[in-house]
PDB file of C-alpha atoms in Angstrom:
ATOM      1  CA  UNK T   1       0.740 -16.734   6.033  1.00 47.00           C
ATOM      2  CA  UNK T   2      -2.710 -17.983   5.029  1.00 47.00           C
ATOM      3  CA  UNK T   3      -4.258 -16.472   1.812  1.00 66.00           C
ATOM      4  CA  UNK T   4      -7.392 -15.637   3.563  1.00 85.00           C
ATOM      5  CA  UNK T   5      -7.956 -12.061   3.227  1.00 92.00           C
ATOM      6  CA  UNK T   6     -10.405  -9.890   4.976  1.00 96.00           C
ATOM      7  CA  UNK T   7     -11.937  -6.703   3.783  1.00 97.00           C
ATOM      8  CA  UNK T   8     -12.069  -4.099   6.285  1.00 97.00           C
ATOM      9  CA  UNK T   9     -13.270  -0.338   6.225  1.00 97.00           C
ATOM     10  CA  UNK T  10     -11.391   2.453   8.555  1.00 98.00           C
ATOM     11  CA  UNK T  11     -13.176   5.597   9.481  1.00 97.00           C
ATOM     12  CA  UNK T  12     -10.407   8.081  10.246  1.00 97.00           C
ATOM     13  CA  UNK T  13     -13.049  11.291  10.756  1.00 94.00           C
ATOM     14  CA  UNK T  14     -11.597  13.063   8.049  1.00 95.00           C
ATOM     15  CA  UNK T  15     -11.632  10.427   5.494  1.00 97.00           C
ATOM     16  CA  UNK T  16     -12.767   6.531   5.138  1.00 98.00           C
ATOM     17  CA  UNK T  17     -10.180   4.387   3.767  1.00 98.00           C
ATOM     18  CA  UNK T  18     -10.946   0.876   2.908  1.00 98.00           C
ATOM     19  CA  UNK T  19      -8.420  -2.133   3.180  1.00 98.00           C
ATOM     20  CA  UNK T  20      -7.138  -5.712   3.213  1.00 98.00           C
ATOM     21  CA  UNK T  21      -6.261  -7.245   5.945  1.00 97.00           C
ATOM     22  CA  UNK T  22      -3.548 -10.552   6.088  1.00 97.00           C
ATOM     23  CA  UNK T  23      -1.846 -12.991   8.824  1.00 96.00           C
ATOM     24  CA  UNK T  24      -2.472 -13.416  12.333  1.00 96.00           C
ATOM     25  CA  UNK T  25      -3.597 -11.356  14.810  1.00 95.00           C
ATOM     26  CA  UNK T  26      -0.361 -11.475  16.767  1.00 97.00           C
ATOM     27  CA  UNK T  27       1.636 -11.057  13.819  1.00 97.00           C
ATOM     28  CA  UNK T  28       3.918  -8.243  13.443  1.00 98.00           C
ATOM     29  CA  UNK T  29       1.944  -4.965  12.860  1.00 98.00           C
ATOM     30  CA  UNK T  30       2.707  -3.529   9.009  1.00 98.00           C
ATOM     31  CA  UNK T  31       0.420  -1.185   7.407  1.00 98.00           C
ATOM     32  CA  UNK T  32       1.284  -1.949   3.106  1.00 98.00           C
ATOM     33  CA  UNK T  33       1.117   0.988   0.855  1.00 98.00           C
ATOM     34  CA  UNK T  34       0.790   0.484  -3.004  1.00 98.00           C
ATOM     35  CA  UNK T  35       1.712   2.956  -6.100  1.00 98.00           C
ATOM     36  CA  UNK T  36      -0.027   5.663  -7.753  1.00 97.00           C
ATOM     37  CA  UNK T  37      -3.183   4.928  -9.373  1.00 97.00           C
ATOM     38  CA  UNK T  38      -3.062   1.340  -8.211  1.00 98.00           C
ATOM     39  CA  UNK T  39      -4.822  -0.300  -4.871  1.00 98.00           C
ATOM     40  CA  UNK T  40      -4.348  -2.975  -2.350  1.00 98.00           C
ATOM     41  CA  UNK T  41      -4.599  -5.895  -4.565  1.00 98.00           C
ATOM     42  CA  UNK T  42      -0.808  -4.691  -5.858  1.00 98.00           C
ATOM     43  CA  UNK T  43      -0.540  -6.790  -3.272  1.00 98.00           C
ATOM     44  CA  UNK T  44      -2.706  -9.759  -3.942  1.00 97.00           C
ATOM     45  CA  UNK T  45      -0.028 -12.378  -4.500  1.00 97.00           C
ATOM     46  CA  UNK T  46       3.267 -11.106  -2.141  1.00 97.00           C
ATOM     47  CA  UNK T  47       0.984 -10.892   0.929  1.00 97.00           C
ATOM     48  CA  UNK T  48      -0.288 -14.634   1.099  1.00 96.00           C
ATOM     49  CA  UNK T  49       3.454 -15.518   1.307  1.00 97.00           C
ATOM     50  CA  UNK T  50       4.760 -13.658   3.748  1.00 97.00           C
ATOM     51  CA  UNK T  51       5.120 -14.992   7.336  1.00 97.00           C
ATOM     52  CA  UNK T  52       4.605 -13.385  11.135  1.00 97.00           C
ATOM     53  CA  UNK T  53       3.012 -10.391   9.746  1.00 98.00           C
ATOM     54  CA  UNK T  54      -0.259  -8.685  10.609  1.00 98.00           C
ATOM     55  CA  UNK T  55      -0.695  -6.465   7.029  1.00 98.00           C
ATOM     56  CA  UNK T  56      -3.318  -3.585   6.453  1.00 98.00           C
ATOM     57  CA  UNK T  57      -2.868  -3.282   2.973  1.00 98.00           C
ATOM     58  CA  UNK T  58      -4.878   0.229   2.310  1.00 98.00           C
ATOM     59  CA  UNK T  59      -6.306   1.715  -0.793  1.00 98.00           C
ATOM     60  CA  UNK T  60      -4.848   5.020  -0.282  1.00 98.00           C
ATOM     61  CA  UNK T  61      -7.245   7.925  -0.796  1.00 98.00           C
ATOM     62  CA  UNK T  62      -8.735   8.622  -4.031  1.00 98.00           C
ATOM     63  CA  UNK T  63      -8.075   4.973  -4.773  1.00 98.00           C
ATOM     64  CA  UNK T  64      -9.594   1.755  -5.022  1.00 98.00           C
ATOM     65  CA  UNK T  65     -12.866   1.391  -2.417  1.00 98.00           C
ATOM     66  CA  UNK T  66     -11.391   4.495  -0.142  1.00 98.00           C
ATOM     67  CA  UNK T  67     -12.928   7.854  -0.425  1.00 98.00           C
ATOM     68  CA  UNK T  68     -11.872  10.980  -2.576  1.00 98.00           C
ATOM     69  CA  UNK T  69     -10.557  13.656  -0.785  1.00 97.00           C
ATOM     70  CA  UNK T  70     -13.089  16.592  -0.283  1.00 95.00           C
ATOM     71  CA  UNK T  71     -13.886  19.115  -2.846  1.00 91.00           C
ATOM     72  CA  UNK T  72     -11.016  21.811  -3.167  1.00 89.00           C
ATOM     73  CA  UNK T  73      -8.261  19.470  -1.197  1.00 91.00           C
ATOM     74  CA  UNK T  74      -5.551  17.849  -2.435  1.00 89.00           C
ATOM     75  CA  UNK T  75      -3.012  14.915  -2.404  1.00 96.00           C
ATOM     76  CA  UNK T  76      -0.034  15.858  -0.804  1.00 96.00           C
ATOM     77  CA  UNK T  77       2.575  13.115   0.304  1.00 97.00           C
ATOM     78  CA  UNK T  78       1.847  14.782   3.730  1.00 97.00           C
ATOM     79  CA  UNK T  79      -1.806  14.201   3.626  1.00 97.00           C
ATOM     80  CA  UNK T  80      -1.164  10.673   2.880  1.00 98.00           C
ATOM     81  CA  UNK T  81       0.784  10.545   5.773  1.00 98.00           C
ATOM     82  CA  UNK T  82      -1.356  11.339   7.951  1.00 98.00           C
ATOM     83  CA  UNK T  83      -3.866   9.086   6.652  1.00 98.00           C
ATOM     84  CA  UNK T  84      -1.407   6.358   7.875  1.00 98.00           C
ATOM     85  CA  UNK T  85      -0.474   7.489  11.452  1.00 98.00           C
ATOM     86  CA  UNK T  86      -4.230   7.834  11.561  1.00 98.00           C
ATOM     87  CA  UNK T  87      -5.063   4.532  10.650  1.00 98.00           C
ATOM     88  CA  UNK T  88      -2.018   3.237  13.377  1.00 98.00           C
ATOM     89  CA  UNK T  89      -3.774   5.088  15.650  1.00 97.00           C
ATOM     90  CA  UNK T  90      -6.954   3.548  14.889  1.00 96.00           C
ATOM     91  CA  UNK T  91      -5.709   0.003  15.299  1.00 96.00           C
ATOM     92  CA  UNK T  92      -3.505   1.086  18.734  1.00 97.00           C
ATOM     93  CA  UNK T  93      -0.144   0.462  16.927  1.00 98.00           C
ATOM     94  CA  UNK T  94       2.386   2.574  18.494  1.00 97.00           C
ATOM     95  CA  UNK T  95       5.091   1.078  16.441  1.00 98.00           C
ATOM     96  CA  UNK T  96       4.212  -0.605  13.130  1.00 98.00           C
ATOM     97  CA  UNK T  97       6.860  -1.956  10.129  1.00 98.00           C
ATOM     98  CA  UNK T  98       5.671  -0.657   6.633  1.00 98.00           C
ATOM     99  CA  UNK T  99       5.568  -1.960   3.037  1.00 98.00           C
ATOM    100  CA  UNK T 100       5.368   0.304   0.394  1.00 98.00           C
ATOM    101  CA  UNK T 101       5.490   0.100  -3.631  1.00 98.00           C
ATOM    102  CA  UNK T 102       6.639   3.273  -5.776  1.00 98.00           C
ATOM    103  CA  UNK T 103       4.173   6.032  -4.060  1.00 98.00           C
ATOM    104  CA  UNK T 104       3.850   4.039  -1.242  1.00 98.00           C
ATOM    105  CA  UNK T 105       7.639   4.002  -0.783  1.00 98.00           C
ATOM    106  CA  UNK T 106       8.032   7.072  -0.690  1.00 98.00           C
ATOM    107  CA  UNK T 107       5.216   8.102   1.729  1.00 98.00           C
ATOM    108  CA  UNK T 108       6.738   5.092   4.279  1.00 98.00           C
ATOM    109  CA  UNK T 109      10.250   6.856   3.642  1.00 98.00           C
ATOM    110  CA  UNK T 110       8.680  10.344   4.442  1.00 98.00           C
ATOM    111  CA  UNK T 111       6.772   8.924   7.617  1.00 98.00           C
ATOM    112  CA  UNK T 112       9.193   6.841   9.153  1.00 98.00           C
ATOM    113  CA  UNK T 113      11.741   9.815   8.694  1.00 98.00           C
ATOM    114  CA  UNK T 114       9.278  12.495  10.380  1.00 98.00           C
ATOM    115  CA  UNK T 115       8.232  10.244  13.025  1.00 98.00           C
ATOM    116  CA  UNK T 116      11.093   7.368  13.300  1.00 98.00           C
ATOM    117  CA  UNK T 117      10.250   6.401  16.693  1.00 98.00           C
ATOM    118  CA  UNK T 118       7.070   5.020  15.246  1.00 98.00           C
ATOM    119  CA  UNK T 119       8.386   2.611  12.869  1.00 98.00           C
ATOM    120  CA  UNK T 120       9.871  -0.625  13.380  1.00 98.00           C
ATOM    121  CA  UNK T 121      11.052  -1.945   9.527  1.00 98.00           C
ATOM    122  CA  UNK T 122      11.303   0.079   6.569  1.00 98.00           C
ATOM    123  CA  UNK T 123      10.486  -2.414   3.419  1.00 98.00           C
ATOM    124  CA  UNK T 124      11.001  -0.464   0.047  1.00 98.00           C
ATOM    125  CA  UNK T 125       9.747  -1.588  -3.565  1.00 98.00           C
ATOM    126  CA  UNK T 126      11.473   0.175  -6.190  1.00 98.00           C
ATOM    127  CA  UNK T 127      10.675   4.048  -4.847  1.00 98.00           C
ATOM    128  CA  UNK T 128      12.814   6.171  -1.918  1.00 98.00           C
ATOM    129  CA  UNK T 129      12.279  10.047  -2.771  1.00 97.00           C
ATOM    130  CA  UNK T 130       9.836  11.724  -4.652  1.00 97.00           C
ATOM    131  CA  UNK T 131      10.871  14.022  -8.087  1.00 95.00           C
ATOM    132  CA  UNK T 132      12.637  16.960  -6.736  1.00 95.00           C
ATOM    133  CA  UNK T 133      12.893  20.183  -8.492  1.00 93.00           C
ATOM    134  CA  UNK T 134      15.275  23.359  -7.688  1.00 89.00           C
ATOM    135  CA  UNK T 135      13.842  26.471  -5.990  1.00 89.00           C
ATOM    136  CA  UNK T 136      14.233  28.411  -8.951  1.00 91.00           C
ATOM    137  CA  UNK T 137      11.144  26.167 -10.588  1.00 91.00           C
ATOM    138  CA  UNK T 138       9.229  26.814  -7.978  1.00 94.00           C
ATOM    139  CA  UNK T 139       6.859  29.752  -9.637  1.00 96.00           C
ATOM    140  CA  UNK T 140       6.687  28.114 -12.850  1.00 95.00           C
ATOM    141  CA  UNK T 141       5.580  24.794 -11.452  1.00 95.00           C
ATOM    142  CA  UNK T 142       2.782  26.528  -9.316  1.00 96.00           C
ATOM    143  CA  UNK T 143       1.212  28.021 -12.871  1.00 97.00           C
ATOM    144  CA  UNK T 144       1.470  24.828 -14.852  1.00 96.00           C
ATOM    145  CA  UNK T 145      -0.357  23.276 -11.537  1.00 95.00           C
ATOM    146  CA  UNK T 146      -2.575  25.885 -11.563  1.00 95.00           C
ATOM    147  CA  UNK T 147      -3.591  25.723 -15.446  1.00 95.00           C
ATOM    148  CA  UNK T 148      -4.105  21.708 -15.144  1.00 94.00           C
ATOM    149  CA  UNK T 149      -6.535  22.417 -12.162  1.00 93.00           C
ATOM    150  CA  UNK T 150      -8.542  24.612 -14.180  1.00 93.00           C
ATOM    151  CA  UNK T 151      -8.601  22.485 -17.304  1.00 92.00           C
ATOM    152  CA  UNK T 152      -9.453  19.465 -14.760  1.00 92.00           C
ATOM    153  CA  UNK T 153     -13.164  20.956 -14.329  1.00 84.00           C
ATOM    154  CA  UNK T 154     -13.842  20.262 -17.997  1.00 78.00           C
ATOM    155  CA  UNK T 155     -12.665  17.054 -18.526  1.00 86.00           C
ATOM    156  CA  UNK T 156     -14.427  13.776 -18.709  1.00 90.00           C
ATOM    157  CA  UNK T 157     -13.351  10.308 -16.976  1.00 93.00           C
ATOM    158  CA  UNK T 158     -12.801   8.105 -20.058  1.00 95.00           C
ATOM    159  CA  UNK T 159     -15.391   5.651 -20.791  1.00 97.00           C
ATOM    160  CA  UNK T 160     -14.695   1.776 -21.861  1.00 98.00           C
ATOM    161  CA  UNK T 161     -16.944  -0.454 -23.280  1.00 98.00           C
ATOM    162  CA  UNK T 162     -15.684  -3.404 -21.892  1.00 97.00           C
ATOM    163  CA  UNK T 163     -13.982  -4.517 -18.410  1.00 97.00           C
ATOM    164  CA  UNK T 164     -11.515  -6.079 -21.079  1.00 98.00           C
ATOM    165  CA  UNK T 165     -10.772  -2.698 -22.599  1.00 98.00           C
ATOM    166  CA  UNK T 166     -10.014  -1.309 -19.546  1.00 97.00           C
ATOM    167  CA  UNK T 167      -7.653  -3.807 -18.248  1.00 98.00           C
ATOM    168  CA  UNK T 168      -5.813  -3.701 -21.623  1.00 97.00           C
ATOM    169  CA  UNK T 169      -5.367   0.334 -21.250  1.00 96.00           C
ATOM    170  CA  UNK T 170      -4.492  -0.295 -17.872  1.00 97.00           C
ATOM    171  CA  UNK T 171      -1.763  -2.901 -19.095  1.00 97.00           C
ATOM    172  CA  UNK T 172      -0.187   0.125 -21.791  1.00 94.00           C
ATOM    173  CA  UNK T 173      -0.681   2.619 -19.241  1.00 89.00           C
ATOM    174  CA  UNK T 174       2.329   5.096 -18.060  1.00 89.00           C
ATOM    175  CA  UNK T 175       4.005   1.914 -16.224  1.00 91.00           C
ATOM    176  CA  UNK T 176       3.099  -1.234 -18.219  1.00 93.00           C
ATOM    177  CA  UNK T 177       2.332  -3.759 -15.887  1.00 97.00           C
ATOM    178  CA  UNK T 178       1.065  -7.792 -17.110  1.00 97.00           C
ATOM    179  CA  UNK T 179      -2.063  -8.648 -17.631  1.00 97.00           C
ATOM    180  CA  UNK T 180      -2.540 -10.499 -14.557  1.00 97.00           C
ATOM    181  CA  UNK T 181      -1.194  -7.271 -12.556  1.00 98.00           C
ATOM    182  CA  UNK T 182      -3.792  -5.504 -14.456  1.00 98.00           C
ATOM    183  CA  UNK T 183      -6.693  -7.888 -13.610  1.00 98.00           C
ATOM    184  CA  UNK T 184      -6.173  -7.880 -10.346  1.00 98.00           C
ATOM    185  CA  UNK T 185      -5.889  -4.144 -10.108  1.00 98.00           C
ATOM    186  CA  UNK T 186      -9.381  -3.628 -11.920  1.00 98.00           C
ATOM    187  CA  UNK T 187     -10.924  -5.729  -9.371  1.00 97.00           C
ATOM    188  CA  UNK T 188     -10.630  -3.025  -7.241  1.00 97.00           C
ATOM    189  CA  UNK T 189     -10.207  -0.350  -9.797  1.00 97.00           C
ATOM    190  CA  UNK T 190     -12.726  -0.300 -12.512  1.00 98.00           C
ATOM    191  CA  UNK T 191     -16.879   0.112 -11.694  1.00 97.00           C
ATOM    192  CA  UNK T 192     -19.801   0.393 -13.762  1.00 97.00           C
ATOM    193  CA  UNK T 193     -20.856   3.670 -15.460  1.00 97.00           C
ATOM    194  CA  UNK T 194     -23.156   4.568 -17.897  1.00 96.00           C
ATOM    195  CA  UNK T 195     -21.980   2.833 -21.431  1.00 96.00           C
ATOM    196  CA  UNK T 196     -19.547   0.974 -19.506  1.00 98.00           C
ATOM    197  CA  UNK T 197     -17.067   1.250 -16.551  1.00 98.00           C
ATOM    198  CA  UNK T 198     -14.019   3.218 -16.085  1.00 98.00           C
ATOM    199  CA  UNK T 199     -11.629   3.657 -13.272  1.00 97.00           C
ATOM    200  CA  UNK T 200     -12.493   5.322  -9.781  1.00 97.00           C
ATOM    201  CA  UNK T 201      -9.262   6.889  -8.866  1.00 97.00           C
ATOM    202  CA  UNK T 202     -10.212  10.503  -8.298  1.00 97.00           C
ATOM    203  CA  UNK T 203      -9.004  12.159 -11.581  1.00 96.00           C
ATOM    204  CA  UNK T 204      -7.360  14.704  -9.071  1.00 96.00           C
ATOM    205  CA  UNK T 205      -4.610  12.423  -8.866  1.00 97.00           C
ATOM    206  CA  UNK T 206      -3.662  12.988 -12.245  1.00 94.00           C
ATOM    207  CA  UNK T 207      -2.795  16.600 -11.968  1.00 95.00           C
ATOM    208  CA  UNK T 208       0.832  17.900 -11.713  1.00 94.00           C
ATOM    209  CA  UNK T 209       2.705  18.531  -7.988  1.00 94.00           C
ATOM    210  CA  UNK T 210       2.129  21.984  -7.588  1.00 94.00           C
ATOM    211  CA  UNK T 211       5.574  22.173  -4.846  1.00 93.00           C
ATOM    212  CA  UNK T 212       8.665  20.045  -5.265  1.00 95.00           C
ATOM    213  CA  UNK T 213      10.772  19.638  -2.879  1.00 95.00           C
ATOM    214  CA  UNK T 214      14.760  19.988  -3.683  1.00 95.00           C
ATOM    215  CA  UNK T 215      16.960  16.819  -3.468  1.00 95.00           C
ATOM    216  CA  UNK T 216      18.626  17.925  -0.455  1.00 96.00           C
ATOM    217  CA  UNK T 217      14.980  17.892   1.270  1.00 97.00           C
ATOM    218  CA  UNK T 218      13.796  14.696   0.542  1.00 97.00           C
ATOM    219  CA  UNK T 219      17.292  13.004   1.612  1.00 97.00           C
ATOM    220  CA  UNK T 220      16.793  14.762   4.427  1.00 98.00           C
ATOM    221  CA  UNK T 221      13.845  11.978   5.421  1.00 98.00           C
ATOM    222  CA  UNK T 222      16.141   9.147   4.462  1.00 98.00           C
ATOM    223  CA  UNK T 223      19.023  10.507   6.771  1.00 97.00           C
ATOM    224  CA  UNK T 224      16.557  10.633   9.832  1.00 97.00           C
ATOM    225  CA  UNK T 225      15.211   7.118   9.392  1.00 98.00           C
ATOM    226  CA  UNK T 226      16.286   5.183  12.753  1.00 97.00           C
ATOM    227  CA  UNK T 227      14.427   1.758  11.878  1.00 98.00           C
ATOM    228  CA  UNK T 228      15.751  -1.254   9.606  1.00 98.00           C
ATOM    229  CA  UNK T 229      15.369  -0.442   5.819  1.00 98.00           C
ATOM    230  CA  UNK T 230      15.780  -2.503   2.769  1.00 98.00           C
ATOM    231  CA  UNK T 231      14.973  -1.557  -0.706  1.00 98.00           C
ATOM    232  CA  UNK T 232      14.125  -3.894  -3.527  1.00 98.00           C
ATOM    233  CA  UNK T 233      15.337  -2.565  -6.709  1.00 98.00           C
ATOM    234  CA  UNK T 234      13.916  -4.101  -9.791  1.00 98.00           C
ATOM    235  CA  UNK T 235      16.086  -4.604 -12.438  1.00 97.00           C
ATOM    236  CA  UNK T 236      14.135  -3.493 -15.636  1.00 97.00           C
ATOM    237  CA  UNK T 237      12.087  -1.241 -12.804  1.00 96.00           C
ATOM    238  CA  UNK T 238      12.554   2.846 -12.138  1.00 95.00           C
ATOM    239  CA  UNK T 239      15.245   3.456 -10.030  1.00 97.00           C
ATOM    240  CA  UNK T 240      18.056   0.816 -11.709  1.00 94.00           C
ATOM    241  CA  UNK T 241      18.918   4.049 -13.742  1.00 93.00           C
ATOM    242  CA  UNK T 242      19.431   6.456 -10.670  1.00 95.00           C
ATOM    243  CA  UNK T 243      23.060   4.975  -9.485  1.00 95.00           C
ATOM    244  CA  UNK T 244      24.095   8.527  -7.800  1.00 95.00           C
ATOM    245  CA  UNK T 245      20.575   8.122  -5.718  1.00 96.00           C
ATOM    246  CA  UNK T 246      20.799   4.721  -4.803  1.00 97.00           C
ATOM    247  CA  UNK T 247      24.839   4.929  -4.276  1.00 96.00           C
ATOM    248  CA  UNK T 248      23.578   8.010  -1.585  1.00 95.00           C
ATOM    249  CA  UNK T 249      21.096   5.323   0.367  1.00 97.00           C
ATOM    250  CA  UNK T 250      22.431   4.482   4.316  1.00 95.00           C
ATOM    251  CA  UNK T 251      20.542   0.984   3.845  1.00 94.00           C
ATOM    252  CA  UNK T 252      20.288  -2.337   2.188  1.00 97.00           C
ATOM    253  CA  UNK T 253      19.661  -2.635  -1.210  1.00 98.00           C
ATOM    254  CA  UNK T 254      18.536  -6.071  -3.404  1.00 98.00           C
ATOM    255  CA  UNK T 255      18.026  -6.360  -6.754  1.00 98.00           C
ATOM    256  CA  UNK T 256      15.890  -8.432  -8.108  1.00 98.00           C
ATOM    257  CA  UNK T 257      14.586  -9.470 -12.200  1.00 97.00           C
ATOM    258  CA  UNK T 258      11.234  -7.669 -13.068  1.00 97.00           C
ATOM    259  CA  UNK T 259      10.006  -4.394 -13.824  1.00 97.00           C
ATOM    260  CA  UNK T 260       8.680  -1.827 -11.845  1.00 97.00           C
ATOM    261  CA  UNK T 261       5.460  -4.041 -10.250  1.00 98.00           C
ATOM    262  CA  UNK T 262       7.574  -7.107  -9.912  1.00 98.00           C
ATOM    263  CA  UNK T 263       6.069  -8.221  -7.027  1.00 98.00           C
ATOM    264  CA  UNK T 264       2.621  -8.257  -8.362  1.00 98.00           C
ATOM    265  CA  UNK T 265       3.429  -8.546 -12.204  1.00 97.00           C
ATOM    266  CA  UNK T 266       3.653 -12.738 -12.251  1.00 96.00           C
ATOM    267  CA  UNK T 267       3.752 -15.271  -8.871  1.00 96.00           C
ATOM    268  CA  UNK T 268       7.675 -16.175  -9.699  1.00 97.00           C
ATOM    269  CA  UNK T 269       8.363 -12.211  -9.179  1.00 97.00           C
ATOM    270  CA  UNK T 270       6.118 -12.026  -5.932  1.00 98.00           C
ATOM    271  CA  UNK T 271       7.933 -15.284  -4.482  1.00 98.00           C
ATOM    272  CA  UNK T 272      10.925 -13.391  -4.996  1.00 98.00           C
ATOM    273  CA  UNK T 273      10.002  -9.990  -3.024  1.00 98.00           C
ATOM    274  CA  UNK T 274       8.338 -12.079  -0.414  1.00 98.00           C
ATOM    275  CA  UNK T 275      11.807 -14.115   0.111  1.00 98.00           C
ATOM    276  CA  UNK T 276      13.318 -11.181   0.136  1.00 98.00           C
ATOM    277  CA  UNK T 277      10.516  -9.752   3.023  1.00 98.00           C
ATOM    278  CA  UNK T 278      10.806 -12.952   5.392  1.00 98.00           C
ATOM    279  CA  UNK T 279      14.319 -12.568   5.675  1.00 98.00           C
ATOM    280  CA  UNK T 280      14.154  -8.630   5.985  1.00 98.00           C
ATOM    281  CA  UNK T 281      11.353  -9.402   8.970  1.00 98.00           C
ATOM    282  CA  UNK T 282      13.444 -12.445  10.037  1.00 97.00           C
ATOM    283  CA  UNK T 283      11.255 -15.206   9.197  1.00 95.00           C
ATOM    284  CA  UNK T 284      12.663 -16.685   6.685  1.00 80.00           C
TER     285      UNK T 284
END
């Protein structure tokens, strides 16, 4: 696949997403989706590699170039959903394959499972299922989401001086990622403000799940999927730890070295995933 990327701009009526968009024309249709709080350039170095493949790579909402949700809405995985059938829609893909990192995995896993007649290739990075929670936390997790939303109103987007200082918080953020993972990522991420830039992800994103669903729910998705499915496991990544999970999975599983971005964390780890895609897609 060439490296030549184009930047593209999808009005879905509700919402206008913005994008990258790899490969040929004729290429297989995938729509990529990246993690929370990142953007499309997560996947700045696997896409350039990969072969066959027509890629939307979208800033999901409230991310990157895309638009915040409206006033008073949400982020629900199902929202984000939509967002994606709309955007297949949009382009006339009645089947499409999907890519998708951490968040993104697990709103591919959730689509392809409501609507598996839709989707041709399931490609996972180190996500499957979102946190579950038993019914009997249901009440309590609705006030704690409740309080956050409240203290949301007074809070303040932080502020850094430099575009260095906010790469290097972005590097020690919740999941480290390299430097050159987080230079990329502020390329889409961090704008100008006054006294210096900080990050446009809406800070909504931030605020606590106010409904989990329970474990047997969200396997529920991954027992309906119809499509080809692979998961990439990294080794130092999030999910090495969740044996019983992965042990439960009805697909193919690789594990590769790296941490939790390991396809955008270095070029060796991105070679890696995007061997591992080729052959999953069948051009290797």
């Amino acid at each position: 696949m060439s490296a030549h990327v184009e930047e593209v701009r999808l009005n879905l009526g509700h919402i206008e997403l913005a994008a990258h968009l790899f490969g040929p024309a004729d290429g297989v249709p995938v729509i990529a989706l990246h993690g929370w709080l990142d953007n499309a350039n997560s996947f700045a170095l696997l896409a350039p590699q990969l072969k066959g493949l027509r890629i939307v790579a979208l800033d999901l909402a409230g991310h990157g170039y895309s638009e915040h949700r409206p006033a008073g809405a949400g982020y629900t995985l199902a929202d984000y959903a939509h967002d994606v059938l709309r955007v297949a829609e949009q382009l006339g893909w009645q089947r499409f394959g999907l890519i998708g990192h951490s968040l993104g995995a697990i709103i591919s896993v959730q689509l392809a499972g409501a609507l598996p007649d839709r989707v041709s290739h399931l490609l996972l990075i180190d996500g499957v299922i979102p946190p579950t929670s038993g019914e009997q936390d249901a009440a309590e997790r609705l006030g704690m989401a409740l309080h956050a939303q409240l203290r949301l109103d007074g809070k303040r987007k932080t502020v850094y001086a430099s575009i260095e200082d906010g790469v290097e918080a972005r590097m020690k953020g919740l999941v480290a990622v390299s430097r050159e993972a987080a230079e990329l990522l502020a390329q889409r991420g961090l704008m100008p403000v006054p006294g210096g830039y900080s990050w446009r992800s809406d800070s909504r994103l931030t605020l606590p799940s106010p409904v989990r669903i329970s474990e047997a729910q969200a396997m529920a998705f991954v027992h309906r999927l119809k499509c080809p499915a692979c998961l990439v496991v990294a080794a130092e990544g999030m999910l090495v730890r969740h044996t019983a999970l992965l042990e439960q999975l009805p697909f193919e599983q690789v594990t590769l070295p790296g941490g939790h971005h390991l396809h955008l964390n270095d070029p060796q780890g991105a070679t890696l995933v995007a061997d591992c895609i080729n052959r999953f897609f069948g051009f290797s």
